[in-house]
Amino acid sequence: MRTVWAGVALATGGSMAMAQVVPPPVVAKTAMTTQQTFEAATELTTKGEWAEALAAWEALERRPRMTARAVAIIRVRKGYVLSRLGQDDAAAEVLRLGLAALPASDATLADDRFLGERERGLIAYRALDYATAADALTKAGESATDNGDRLTALTSLTTVQTFLDPAAAEVSLAKLKALAATMTLTPSDQGNILVTETELLLNQGRFRDAAKTGRAAVNAYGGLSASKIQLDDAVARSDAAIAMLLAGEDEDARKFLAYSGAGHSTKEFARGLEMPVPLCGAEDGLKPDDVAVVEFNINEDGTISSTRPVYAVGGGAAGLAFARAARDWSFDSKSLKTLPAFFRNKARVEVRCSTAFPRPSLNGLIDSALVRWLDERGSPAVDKVATAVAWRRDLARLAQLEQQGVASGAPLIAVLASLAANPLAPREDANLYATRAQALLDDRAPPLARLSIDLRVLATSGTERRRAGVYQAGVRALLAKPVYRDDPQARAVIRLLLADGLGRRQITEAKTLLDPVAQDAQLPATDAFKIGALIRLASLNAREGKAEEARKAFERSGLDGEQCALADAAPKLVSIGGVFPQEAERWGFEGWTTSEVDVGADGSVPVARPIISYPPFVFTKAGVETVKGARYTKSYRPSGGIGCRARPMSVKFSLGE
């Protein structure tokens, strides 16, 4: 039998006298048109085939002779896909470019604007950048072409404004409810709106109203049922339970919380391997009385995929600070294997800051240097007012200066710096304000004042820059600049910031950064940054179990008090008291708490404060009573006072087998 291969051989190089075998005609593959390629990329995106979709959009973006309008549309869709792939920094940048280039007068692009702004809002929401999220979601709602999209945007906008600007959240909620009244809603949509309202009322301290709305949200989702519980149900039931507990409706609260799935099986959902809480003071300015309920999702490997604040005492900024801290928690992946995936999602704990190692805010100290310099240049600090009031005031002042043609000077730098630091500033806007201020600084600006602006530019230059290490790299680059390298305070604060940005296990690297600050002869013993370095060294040595080195570093700081973690002979636990709460036992709850206790020289516990509790508000009081009933070995102190302060002590409340 003759084959095609033989025919090919004859045709290409043979001259043998054989009958010619003609191969089937070759059909040329026609290149896809731009429109066909666009439709193919769209189909891949619709199917959720993200890697293939990204390649398709990038290929389309590289095509020659594409119009600016077409490239803008492609970038918006590409940004959406990048977001779905978890590449948030890249997605945010591509979306920014795409949205900026979409012709504002082209009404046919409204859906693309909605898609791009909504995705930009979701990226910022995941990054806990609620100011940018609010800006994007507002624009998404304005671009929406149907009520369903408007409803989605307003619901999300109200959620982020709850922790950003409660007054604005009330306005958005009113618009949301007015729009909902004109629509036929699904039970899920009704429940989502009621959950949003419940959490706003919770954070306004209107606990009875929140409890009422929380009940309505649970009913909208289908009521209390042990056989029917999805994540939306768990959220609504937990919100209602928290509101009821805070309103004093304990019996109903226990019931709703029991149906949320919380407080069951501490064997699998045990306290995390690492659950560091923020330090009181420090960069976030948290106070010991601040408290938040934080919700988080746990990956299979025990790391945290996302967090959000649910309720906060101390304001929305405090809630966001606690949620940021929770991103660094980790759980035992082995024990999680026996825990149903449901319980790894929407987990909630009650959390407070730690007083273990007092630490003033580095950024606060640097910003104070900028304020003092501006004051000397004729722009005194203005009275501290509410965030929203300051935002409106500064925007009006900036507009006034620009109208007057003011292009430089302390007043313009001051208002730009204030706008850049305002929590209401979307990240991109904050970066623009900070960059403008940076360009206006002259050589007469002292290093710390200049550093305040440079750090603000770095901090606002990307969606997740701090976590990705890009922020750290930028800060490290500043250390090489002569203006900072040659100034003892500036180089000290940069080293402190770099040390604070390292992981909890990078102790050697942190010490390498901190030791030169602690030993710097150009810094007086009373310098705040030298004291900050010594406190950090004390904490790191304590973590390594080097009590003597830790104690010496803390003593050199000149601070009063004896931290338990630094005691050369820390008191040992002798006995513990407390009882299992009857209400929790009746409803079958389990849980755990960690408190910080002050141990008296006589071994008693005169002071105890909770720092983390699960489930929220259930075992908090019992945990404190348990550790306050504890007894430690006696400690000799010349003053006869406290043996040591801020000793962490955990209690597990288990029902047993």
XYZ file of C-alpha atoms in Angstrom:
657
model
C 0.000 0.000 0.000
C 1.285 3.402 -0.901
C 1.291 5.993 1.890
C 1.141 9.731 1.980
C 4.627 9.716 3.430
C 5.864 8.021 0.205
C 4.185 10.608 -1.911
C 5.774 13.355 0.143
C 9.186 11.746 -0.339
C 8.682 11.665 -4.096
C 7.435 15.156 -4.254
C 10.291 16.630 -2.263
C 13.332 14.806 -3.428
C 12.584 11.695 -5.452
C 12.768 11.267 -9.197
C 11.715 7.615 -9.298
C 9.199 6.597 -11.929
C 6.171 6.035 -9.660
C 2.578 7.021 -9.826
C 2.117 10.336 -7.993
C 0.128 10.277 -4.768
C -1.743 13.528 -4.285
C -2.237 14.529 -0.622
C -5.509 16.048 0.522
C -5.716 19.792 0.031
C -4.270 21.869 2.883
C -6.741 24.348 4.287
C -4.951 27.468 5.472
C -5.788 28.444 9.047
C -7.433 31.816 8.913
C -6.240 34.249 11.559
C -8.937 35.335 13.952
C -10.138 38.867 13.596
C -9.769 41.280 16.499
C -13.478 40.949 17.209
C -13.280 37.144 17.218
C -10.270 37.243 19.538
C -12.126 39.621 21.834
C -15.148 37.317 21.915
C -12.923 34.302 22.636
C -11.238 36.130 25.531
C -14.642 37.142 26.837
C -15.871 33.537 26.702
C -12.815 32.300 28.616
C -13.435 34.972 31.241
C -17.097 34.028 31.522
C -16.158 30.379 32.024
C -13.709 31.303 34.768
C -10.710 29.879 32.898
C -8.551 32.615 34.355
C -5.044 31.711 33.171
C -6.226 31.180 29.592
C -8.310 34.344 29.740
C -5.322 36.387 30.938
C -3.181 35.106 28.067
C -5.963 35.965 25.617
C -6.408 39.523 26.917
C -2.646 40.126 26.956
C -2.345 38.868 23.363
C -5.162 41.173 22.346
C -3.526 44.085 24.166
C -0.325 43.570 22.131
C -2.077 43.698 18.773
C -0.894 46.582 16.564
C -3.045 49.556 15.633
C -5.473 49.141 18.546
C -7.393 52.288 19.392
C -7.004 53.899 22.829
C -10.658 53.065 23.509
C -10.129 49.384 22.701
C -6.982 49.158 24.836
C -8.855 50.734 27.755
C -11.635 48.138 27.523
C -9.112 45.301 27.260
C -7.251 46.544 30.330
C -10.415 46.717 32.405
C -11.255 43.116 31.505
C -7.647 42.043 32.022
C -7.639 43.723 35.443
C -10.761 41.774 36.377
C -9.025 38.500 35.462
C -5.838 39.427 37.331
C -7.957 40.098 40.397
C -9.521 36.667 40.104
C -6.022 35.183 39.925
C -5.140 36.901 43.195
C -2.638 39.291 41.594
C -4.099 42.327 43.321
C -1.273 44.823 42.854
C -1.056 44.129 39.127
C -4.850 44.156 38.830
C -5.179 47.500 40.597
C -2.606 49.126 38.312
C -4.135 47.732 35.110
C -7.619 48.765 36.229
C -6.358 52.258 37.028
C -4.933 52.643 33.536
C -7.987 51.168 31.860
C -10.577 53.167 33.771
C -8.679 56.431 33.297
C -8.680 55.943 29.517
C -12.344 54.965 29.094
C -14.013 57.899 27.290
C -16.223 59.567 29.880
C -18.809 60.606 27.279
C -19.285 57.100 25.867
C -22.443 55.759 27.511
C -21.965 52.387 25.840
C -19.037 51.733 28.178
C -21.064 52.046 31.383
C -20.960 48.297 32.026
C -17.175 48.258 31.678
C -16.901 51.170 34.097
C -19.089 49.332 36.575
C -17.061 46.133 36.173
C -13.750 47.945 36.612
C -14.764 50.116 39.560
C -16.494 47.258 41.358
C -13.383 45.102 40.988
C -11.151 47.964 42.127
C -13.389 48.254 45.175
C -13.154 44.544 45.932
C -9.350 44.615 45.681
C -9.183 47.543 48.111
C -11.690 45.825 50.411
C -9.494 42.720 50.568
C -6.502 44.933 51.335
C -8.484 46.630 54.144
C -8.049 49.904 52.232
C -11.605 51.001 52.895
C -11.100 54.576 51.647
C -10.194 53.365 48.164
C -12.972 50.778 48.332
C -15.530 53.473 49.144
C -14.310 55.660 46.278
C -14.467 52.793 43.773
C -17.845 51.490 44.938
C -19.342 54.975 44.767
C -18.208 55.256 41.143
C -19.431 51.732 40.418
C -22.895 52.653 41.659
C -22.900 55.785 39.506
C -21.958 53.701 36.448
C -24.488 50.916 37.028
C -27.099 50.561 34.309
C -29.554 48.384 36.222
C -30.936 48.327 39.738
C -29.378 44.985 40.595
C -25.886 46.367 40.091
C -26.785 49.544 41.972
C -28.057 47.440 44.861
C -24.817 45.444 44.968
C -22.659 48.572 44.924
C -24.680 50.351 47.622
C -24.672 47.315 49.910
C -20.889 46.985 49.691
C -20.411 50.749 50.004
C -22.425 50.884 53.231
C -20.346 48.036 54.663
C -17.008 49.809 54.129
C -18.329 53.228 55.158
C -19.431 51.734 58.486
C -15.744 51.621 59.479
C -14.750 54.727 57.558
C -17.456 57.368 57.894
C -20.590 56.234 59.787
C -22.505 59.379 58.791
C -21.885 58.615 55.120
C -22.868 54.993 55.781
C -26.251 56.174 57.056
C -26.804 58.143 53.838
C -25.834 55.141 51.704
C -28.080 52.844 53.735
C -31.015 55.186 53.216
C -30.399 55.144 49.449
C -30.065 51.370 49.568
C -33.372 50.878 51.368
C -35.141 53.342 49.060
C -33.868 51.474 46.002
C -34.770 48.098 47.525
C -38.332 49.316 48.072
C -38.740 49.671 44.283
C -37.515 46.146 43.539
C -38.627 42.571 43.975
C -35.806 41.113 46.047
C -34.718 37.558 46.641
C -34.546 36.410 50.280
C -30.755 36.478 49.961
C -30.777 40.122 48.829
C -33.095 41.029 51.708
C -30.828 39.255 54.158
C -27.710 40.971 52.803
C -29.260 44.408 53.258
C -30.406 43.606 56.795
C -26.957 42.250 57.741
C -25.405 45.470 56.445
C -27.833 47.522 58.534
C -27.258 45.334 61.606
C -23.503 45.863 61.499
C -23.891 49.623 61.068
C -26.233 49.773 64.080
C -23.816 47.616 66.092
C -20.953 50.003 65.447
C -23.122 52.985 66.342
C -23.787 51.427 69.753
C -27.507 50.967 69.004
C -27.540 47.405 70.282
C -31.294 46.885 70.733
C -31.988 48.186 67.226
C -29.197 45.972 65.917
C -30.690 42.944 67.692
C -34.072 43.634 66.085
C -32.593 44.017 62.622
C -30.382 40.974 63.212
C -33.448 38.839 63.929
C -35.016 40.098 60.694
C -31.861 39.183 58.753
C -31.904 35.641 60.154
C -35.582 35.291 59.216
C -34.902 36.595 55.706
C -32.352 33.849 55.170
C -34.809 31.221 56.370
C -34.853 31.409 60.173
C -33.094 29.326 62.797
C -32.522 25.771 61.709
C -29.817 23.310 62.673
C -30.283 21.402 59.415
C -29.996 24.437 57.169
C -26.963 26.637 57.679
C -24.810 28.296 55.054
C -22.174 30.987 55.469
C -24.739 33.766 55.077
C -26.822 32.190 57.835
C -23.797 31.936 60.121
C -22.938 35.614 59.610
C -26.486 36.805 60.255
C -26.914 34.611 63.349
C -23.553 35.701 64.755
C -24.335 39.395 64.161
C -27.688 39.009 65.896
C -26.116 37.142 68.822
C -23.440 39.803 69.334
C -26.059 42.552 69.292
C -28.196 40.636 71.794
C -25.256 40.010 74.131
C -24.344 43.696 74.074
C -27.992 44.656 74.583
C -28.265 42.377 77.634
C -30.553 39.858 75.907
C -28.381 36.963 77.034
C -30.812 34.080 76.651
C -31.686 34.875 73.038
C -28.028 35.616 72.319
C -26.936 32.134 73.420
C -29.607 30.582 71.234
C -28.687 32.512 68.096
C -24.974 31.936 68.654
C -25.538 28.214 69.129
C -27.255 28.112 65.740
C -24.344 30.003 64.118
C -22.010 27.050 64.587
C -19.628 29.007 66.827
C -18.357 27.496 70.077
C -18.357 23.899 68.929
C -15.412 21.503 68.963
C -12.412 23.309 70.411
C -10.467 20.127 69.683
C -10.330 21.031 65.986
C -10.820 24.781 66.225
C -8.270 25.369 68.932
C -6.407 28.590 69.577
C -4.059 29.412 66.719
C -0.374 28.573 66.729
C 0.354 32.281 66.415
C -2.231 34.943 67.125
C -0.230 38.110 67.908
C -2.441 41.050 68.794
C -1.453 44.670 68.121
C 0.460 46.537 70.782
C -1.412 49.326 72.522
C -0.183 52.660 71.226
C 2.289 51.836 68.446
C 1.424 52.826 64.872
C -2.321 52.345 65.138
C -2.782 54.354 68.330
C -4.887 51.609 69.929
C -5.986 52.070 73.531
C -6.341 49.301 76.142
C -10.134 49.786 76.157
C -10.463 49.341 72.380
C -12.044 46.050 71.362
C -13.123 44.505 68.080
C -14.766 41.427 66.674
C -12.709 40.255 63.699
C -13.890 37.782 61.079
C -11.341 35.693 59.161
C -11.036 32.791 56.747
C -8.426 30.071 57.304
C -6.669 28.327 54.409
C -6.038 24.585 54.469
C -2.395 25.223 55.384
C -3.422 27.221 58.455
C -2.667 30.681 57.055
C -5.254 33.440 56.803
C -6.762 34.299 53.419
C -8.873 37.313 54.375
C -10.047 39.308 57.371
C -12.537 42.046 58.120
C -13.791 43.948 61.159
C -17.371 43.261 62.237
C -17.680 45.428 65.337
C -15.306 47.835 67.035
C -15.205 49.922 70.176
C -12.766 52.738 69.549
C -13.864 53.599 66.031
C -13.520 52.152 62.572
C -9.768 52.771 62.461
C -9.372 50.528 65.512
C -11.445 47.790 63.877
C -9.310 47.912 60.739
C -6.107 47.818 62.824
C -7.245 44.626 64.560
C -8.258 43.097 61.218
C -4.814 43.883 59.764
C -3.156 42.154 62.713
C -5.269 39.033 62.147
C -3.813 38.574 58.666
C -0.601 37.346 60.301
C -2.261 34.631 62.412
C -1.718 30.949 61.746
C -3.387 27.709 62.836
C -2.287 24.085 63.083
C -2.941 22.637 59.624
C -3.031 19.072 61.017
C -5.889 19.771 63.406
C -7.719 21.702 60.699
C -7.925 18.560 58.569
C -10.647 17.179 60.837
C -12.501 20.490 60.890
C -15.224 20.868 58.244
C -14.379 23.594 55.729
C -17.494 25.482 56.864
C -15.869 26.248 60.230
C -12.708 27.594 58.603
C -14.738 30.351 56.968
C -16.213 33.376 58.731
C -14.591 32.448 62.050
C -14.832 35.264 64.598
C -12.909 36.278 67.692
C -13.013 39.168 70.135
C -9.647 40.932 70.349
C -7.891 43.742 72.251
C -4.385 45.227 72.128
C -1.481 44.113 74.313
C 0.215 46.213 76.989
C 3.181 43.817 77.234
C 5.741 46.115 75.636
C 4.704 49.781 75.584
C 5.624 51.231 72.233
C 4.916 54.760 70.972
C 4.013 55.266 67.329
C 7.068 55.770 65.127
C 5.021 57.471 62.440
C 3.454 59.670 65.104
C 6.880 60.842 66.255
C 8.003 61.485 62.670
C 4.793 63.309 61.755
C 5.233 65.506 64.835
C 8.600 66.599 63.430
C 6.879 67.644 60.191
C 4.205 69.562 62.116
C 6.854 71.416 64.143
C 8.795 72.390 61.034
C 5.671 73.615 59.248
C 4.758 75.587 62.358
C 8.166 77.291 62.240
C 7.543 78.088 58.569
C 4.265 79.852 59.333
C 1.700 77.057 59.039
C 0.694 76.077 62.602
C -1.132 72.843 63.298
C -4.916 73.127 63.169
C -7.264 71.857 65.852
C -7.879 68.125 65.755
C -11.379 67.386 64.464
C -13.304 64.352 63.255
C -11.858 62.626 60.202
C -14.734 63.561 57.889
C -14.666 67.198 59.052
C -10.907 67.393 58.510
C -11.292 65.892 55.040
C -13.838 68.498 53.928
C -11.856 71.309 55.568
C -8.602 70.351 53.879
C -10.165 69.866 50.454
C -11.697 73.350 50.706
C -8.379 74.817 51.841
C -6.514 73.145 48.953
C -9.043 74.483 46.440
C -8.648 77.969 47.942
C -4.850 77.864 47.710
C -4.972 76.636 44.119
C -7.485 79.339 43.197
C -5.099 81.921 44.660
C -2.279 80.533 42.549
C -0.234 79.308 45.513
C 2.269 76.813 44.103
C 4.662 76.340 47.022
C 5.254 77.120 50.679
C 4.412 75.676 54.082
C 0.603 76.197 53.918
C 0.354 74.129 50.713
C 2.669 71.403 52.044
C 0.678 71.283 55.280
C -2.703 70.785 53.603
C -1.313 68.211 51.158
C 0.306 66.260 54.014
C -2.920 66.378 56.006
C -4.973 65.104 53.058
C -2.466 62.321 52.359
C -2.697 61.129 55.977
C -6.496 61.271 56.221
C -8.087 57.794 56.442
C -10.811 58.959 54.043
C -8.298 59.519 51.235
C -8.417 56.788 48.576
C -4.962 55.272 48.219
C -4.275 56.720 44.778
C -5.405 60.193 45.855
C -3.324 59.959 49.033
C -0.308 59.043 46.926
C -0.871 62.038 44.652
C -1.143 64.411 47.634
C 1.976 62.943 49.250
C 3.934 63.066 45.985
C 2.974 66.715 45.469
C 4.104 67.551 49.006
C 7.333 65.639 48.446
C 8.118 67.724 45.366
C 7.621 70.963 47.320
C 10.108 70.159 50.088
C 13.397 72.018 49.887
C 16.828 71.327 51.327
C 15.977 73.272 54.468
C 13.472 70.639 55.573
C 14.952 68.651 58.498
C 15.466 64.920 57.850
C 12.588 63.709 60.052
C 10.132 66.137 58.430
C 11.234 64.993 54.978
C 11.055 61.352 56.089
C 7.426 61.799 57.121
C 6.488 62.653 53.537
C 8.762 60.033 51.917
C 7.242 57.285 54.035
C 3.726 58.432 53.170
C 4.574 58.202 49.467
C 5.876 54.654 49.948
C 2.931 53.545 52.078
C 0.390 54.653 49.461
C 2.213 53.421 46.367
C 0.570 49.999 46.088
C -2.376 47.870 47.121
C -0.486 45.310 49.177
C 2.997 46.769 49.161
C 3.653 46.209 52.859
C 2.880 42.502 52.734
C 4.673 41.933 49.441
C 7.917 43.364 50.751
C 8.025 46.217 48.243
C 7.356 48.734 51.004
C 10.192 47.229 53.042
C 12.526 47.486 50.065
C 11.567 51.122 49.612
C 12.226 51.900 53.275
C 15.589 50.121 53.114
C 16.536 52.222 50.092
C 15.913 55.364 52.140
C 18.584 54.272 54.605
C 21.213 54.666 51.868
C 20.324 58.306 51.197
C 22.880 60.661 52.759
C 20.167 62.922 54.191
C 18.949 60.002 56.342
C 22.123 57.948 56.698
C 23.971 60.895 58.252
C 21.209 61.874 60.694
C 21.140 59.747 63.885
C 17.384 60.015 64.473
C 16.421 59.442 60.843
C 18.609 56.361 60.429
C 17.336 55.087 63.788
C 13.672 55.321 62.854
C 14.282 53.674 59.470
C 15.994 50.756 61.201
C 13.092 50.487 63.649
C 10.568 50.429 60.813
C 12.553 47.753 58.996
C 12.753 45.631 62.153
C 9.020 45.985 62.745
C 8.341 44.804 59.195
C 10.147 41.492 59.638
C 8.357 38.243 60.404
C 8.102 36.961 63.970
C 10.755 34.311 63.309
C 13.309 36.714 61.820
C 14.751 37.540 65.229
C 18.427 37.580 64.203
C 17.758 39.984 61.327
C 15.724 42.253 63.603
C 18.493 42.379 66.206
C 21.029 43.266 63.522
C 18.908 46.290 62.653
C 18.209 47.328 66.243
C 21.602 46.895 67.921
C 23.238 49.864 66.149
C 20.388 52.114 67.319
C 20.657 50.949 70.923
C 24.440 51.506 70.849
C 24.439 54.803 68.891
C 26.483 57.305 70.932
C 24.969 60.181 68.934
C 21.573 59.428 70.445
C 21.075 60.422 74.092
C 19.776 57.816 76.530
C 16.416 59.618 76.638
C 15.938 59.626 72.861
C 12.567 58.088 71.961
C 14.019 56.043 69.117
C 16.842 54.602 71.241
C 14.274 53.666 73.892
C 12.150 52.112 71.156
C 15.107 50.004 70.020
C 15.792 48.810 73.567
C 12.138 47.836 74.117
C 12.166 45.865 70.871
C 15.414 44.134 71.807
C 13.927 43.229 75.191
C 10.908 41.717 73.446
C 13.036 39.751 70.956
C 15.340 38.379 73.664
C 12.324 37.365 75.735
C 10.941 35.509 72.736
C 14.228 33.594 72.488
C 14.126 32.755 76.183
C 17.094 35.007 76.988
C 15.624 36.517 80.140
C 18.807 38.185 81.400
C 19.531 39.990 78.116
C 15.862 40.946 77.864
C 15.785 42.377 81.378
C 18.974 44.400 80.838
C 17.666 45.930 77.613
C 14.377 46.870 79.275
C 16.191 48.419 82.247
C 18.344 50.507 79.901
C 15.141 51.916 78.375
C 14.443 53.643 81.685
C 10.781 52.578 81.689
C 9.129 51.705 84.968
C 7.643 48.325 85.779
C 8.710 44.724 85.462
C 7.372 42.860 82.450
C 6.699 39.198 83.134
C 8.412 38.228 79.888
C 11.591 39.910 81.132
C 11.709 38.655 84.701
C 14.876 36.740 85.449
C 12.803 34.442 87.659
C 9.257 34.678 86.380
C 6.546 33.607 88.867
C 5.288 30.067 88.309
C 1.618 29.096 88.285
C 0.561 27.246 91.437
C -3.226 26.981 91.068
C -6.098 28.306 89.012
C -9.718 29.099 89.813
C -12.881 29.860 87.888
C -15.934 27.885 86.819
C -17.451 26.923 83.482
C -20.189 29.472 82.582
C -23.602 27.866 83.097
C -25.127 29.514 80.019
C -22.373 28.198 77.775
C -22.669 24.740 79.281
C -26.426 24.716 78.786
C -26.062 25.518 75.081
C -23.087 23.243 74.563
C -20.503 25.951 73.939
C -16.770 25.490 74.060
C -14.126 28.136 73.645
C -10.891 29.706 74.784
C -9.522 32.990 76.017
C -6.150 34.617 76.523
C -5.696 37.341 79.112
C -2.784 39.469 80.279
C -2.350 39.392 84.040
C -0.306 41.385 86.518
C 1.172 39.075 89.135
C 1.601 40.531 92.613
C 4.717 39.959 94.696
C 2.543 37.778 96.939
C 1.543 35.572 93.967
C -1.980 36.975 93.584
C -3.436 38.423 90.359
C -4.725 41.925 91.132
C -5.241 42.870 87.458
C -6.339 40.840 84.458
C -7.549 42.024 81.068
C -8.699 39.872 78.145
C -6.913 40.214 74.820
C -8.529 37.472 72.708
C -11.662 35.346 73.141
C -13.582 32.748 71.139
C -16.523 32.882 70.623
C -16.836 36.666 71.041
C -18.205 37.809 74.422
C -19.121 34.284 75.573
C -16.143 33.314 77.737
C -14.514 36.733 78.151
C -15.784 37.384 81.664
C -15.268 33.777 82.771
C -11.747 33.825 81.374
C -10.860 36.913 83.390
C -12.412 35.466 86.559
C -10.470 32.241 86.040
C -7.078 33.909 85.704
C -7.808 36.368 88.523
C -8.376 33.372 90.759
C -4.962 31.992 89.891
C -2.073 31.887 92.344
C 1.614 32.147 91.465
C 4.808 31.660 93.428
C 5.840 34.697 95.453
C 8.411 37.120 94.055
C 10.787 39.307 96.030
C 10.498 42.930 95.021
C 12.168 45.683 97.093
C 9.085 47.855 96.597
C 6.805 45.047 97.730
C 4.585 45.802 94.733
C 3.909 44.026 91.459
C 5.938 40.900 90.795
C 5.559 41.356 87.043
C 3.140 42.795 84.496
C 1.331 41.590 81.368
C 1.863 37.850 81.680
C -0.202 36.062 78.997
C -2.423 33.279 80.307
C -4.787 31.148 78.226
C -7.828 29.204 79.404
C -9.682 26.547 77.423
C -13.327 25.867 78.206
C -14.144 22.330 77.096
C -17.156 20.123 77.709
C -15.051 16.980 77.415
C -16.000 13.819 75.563
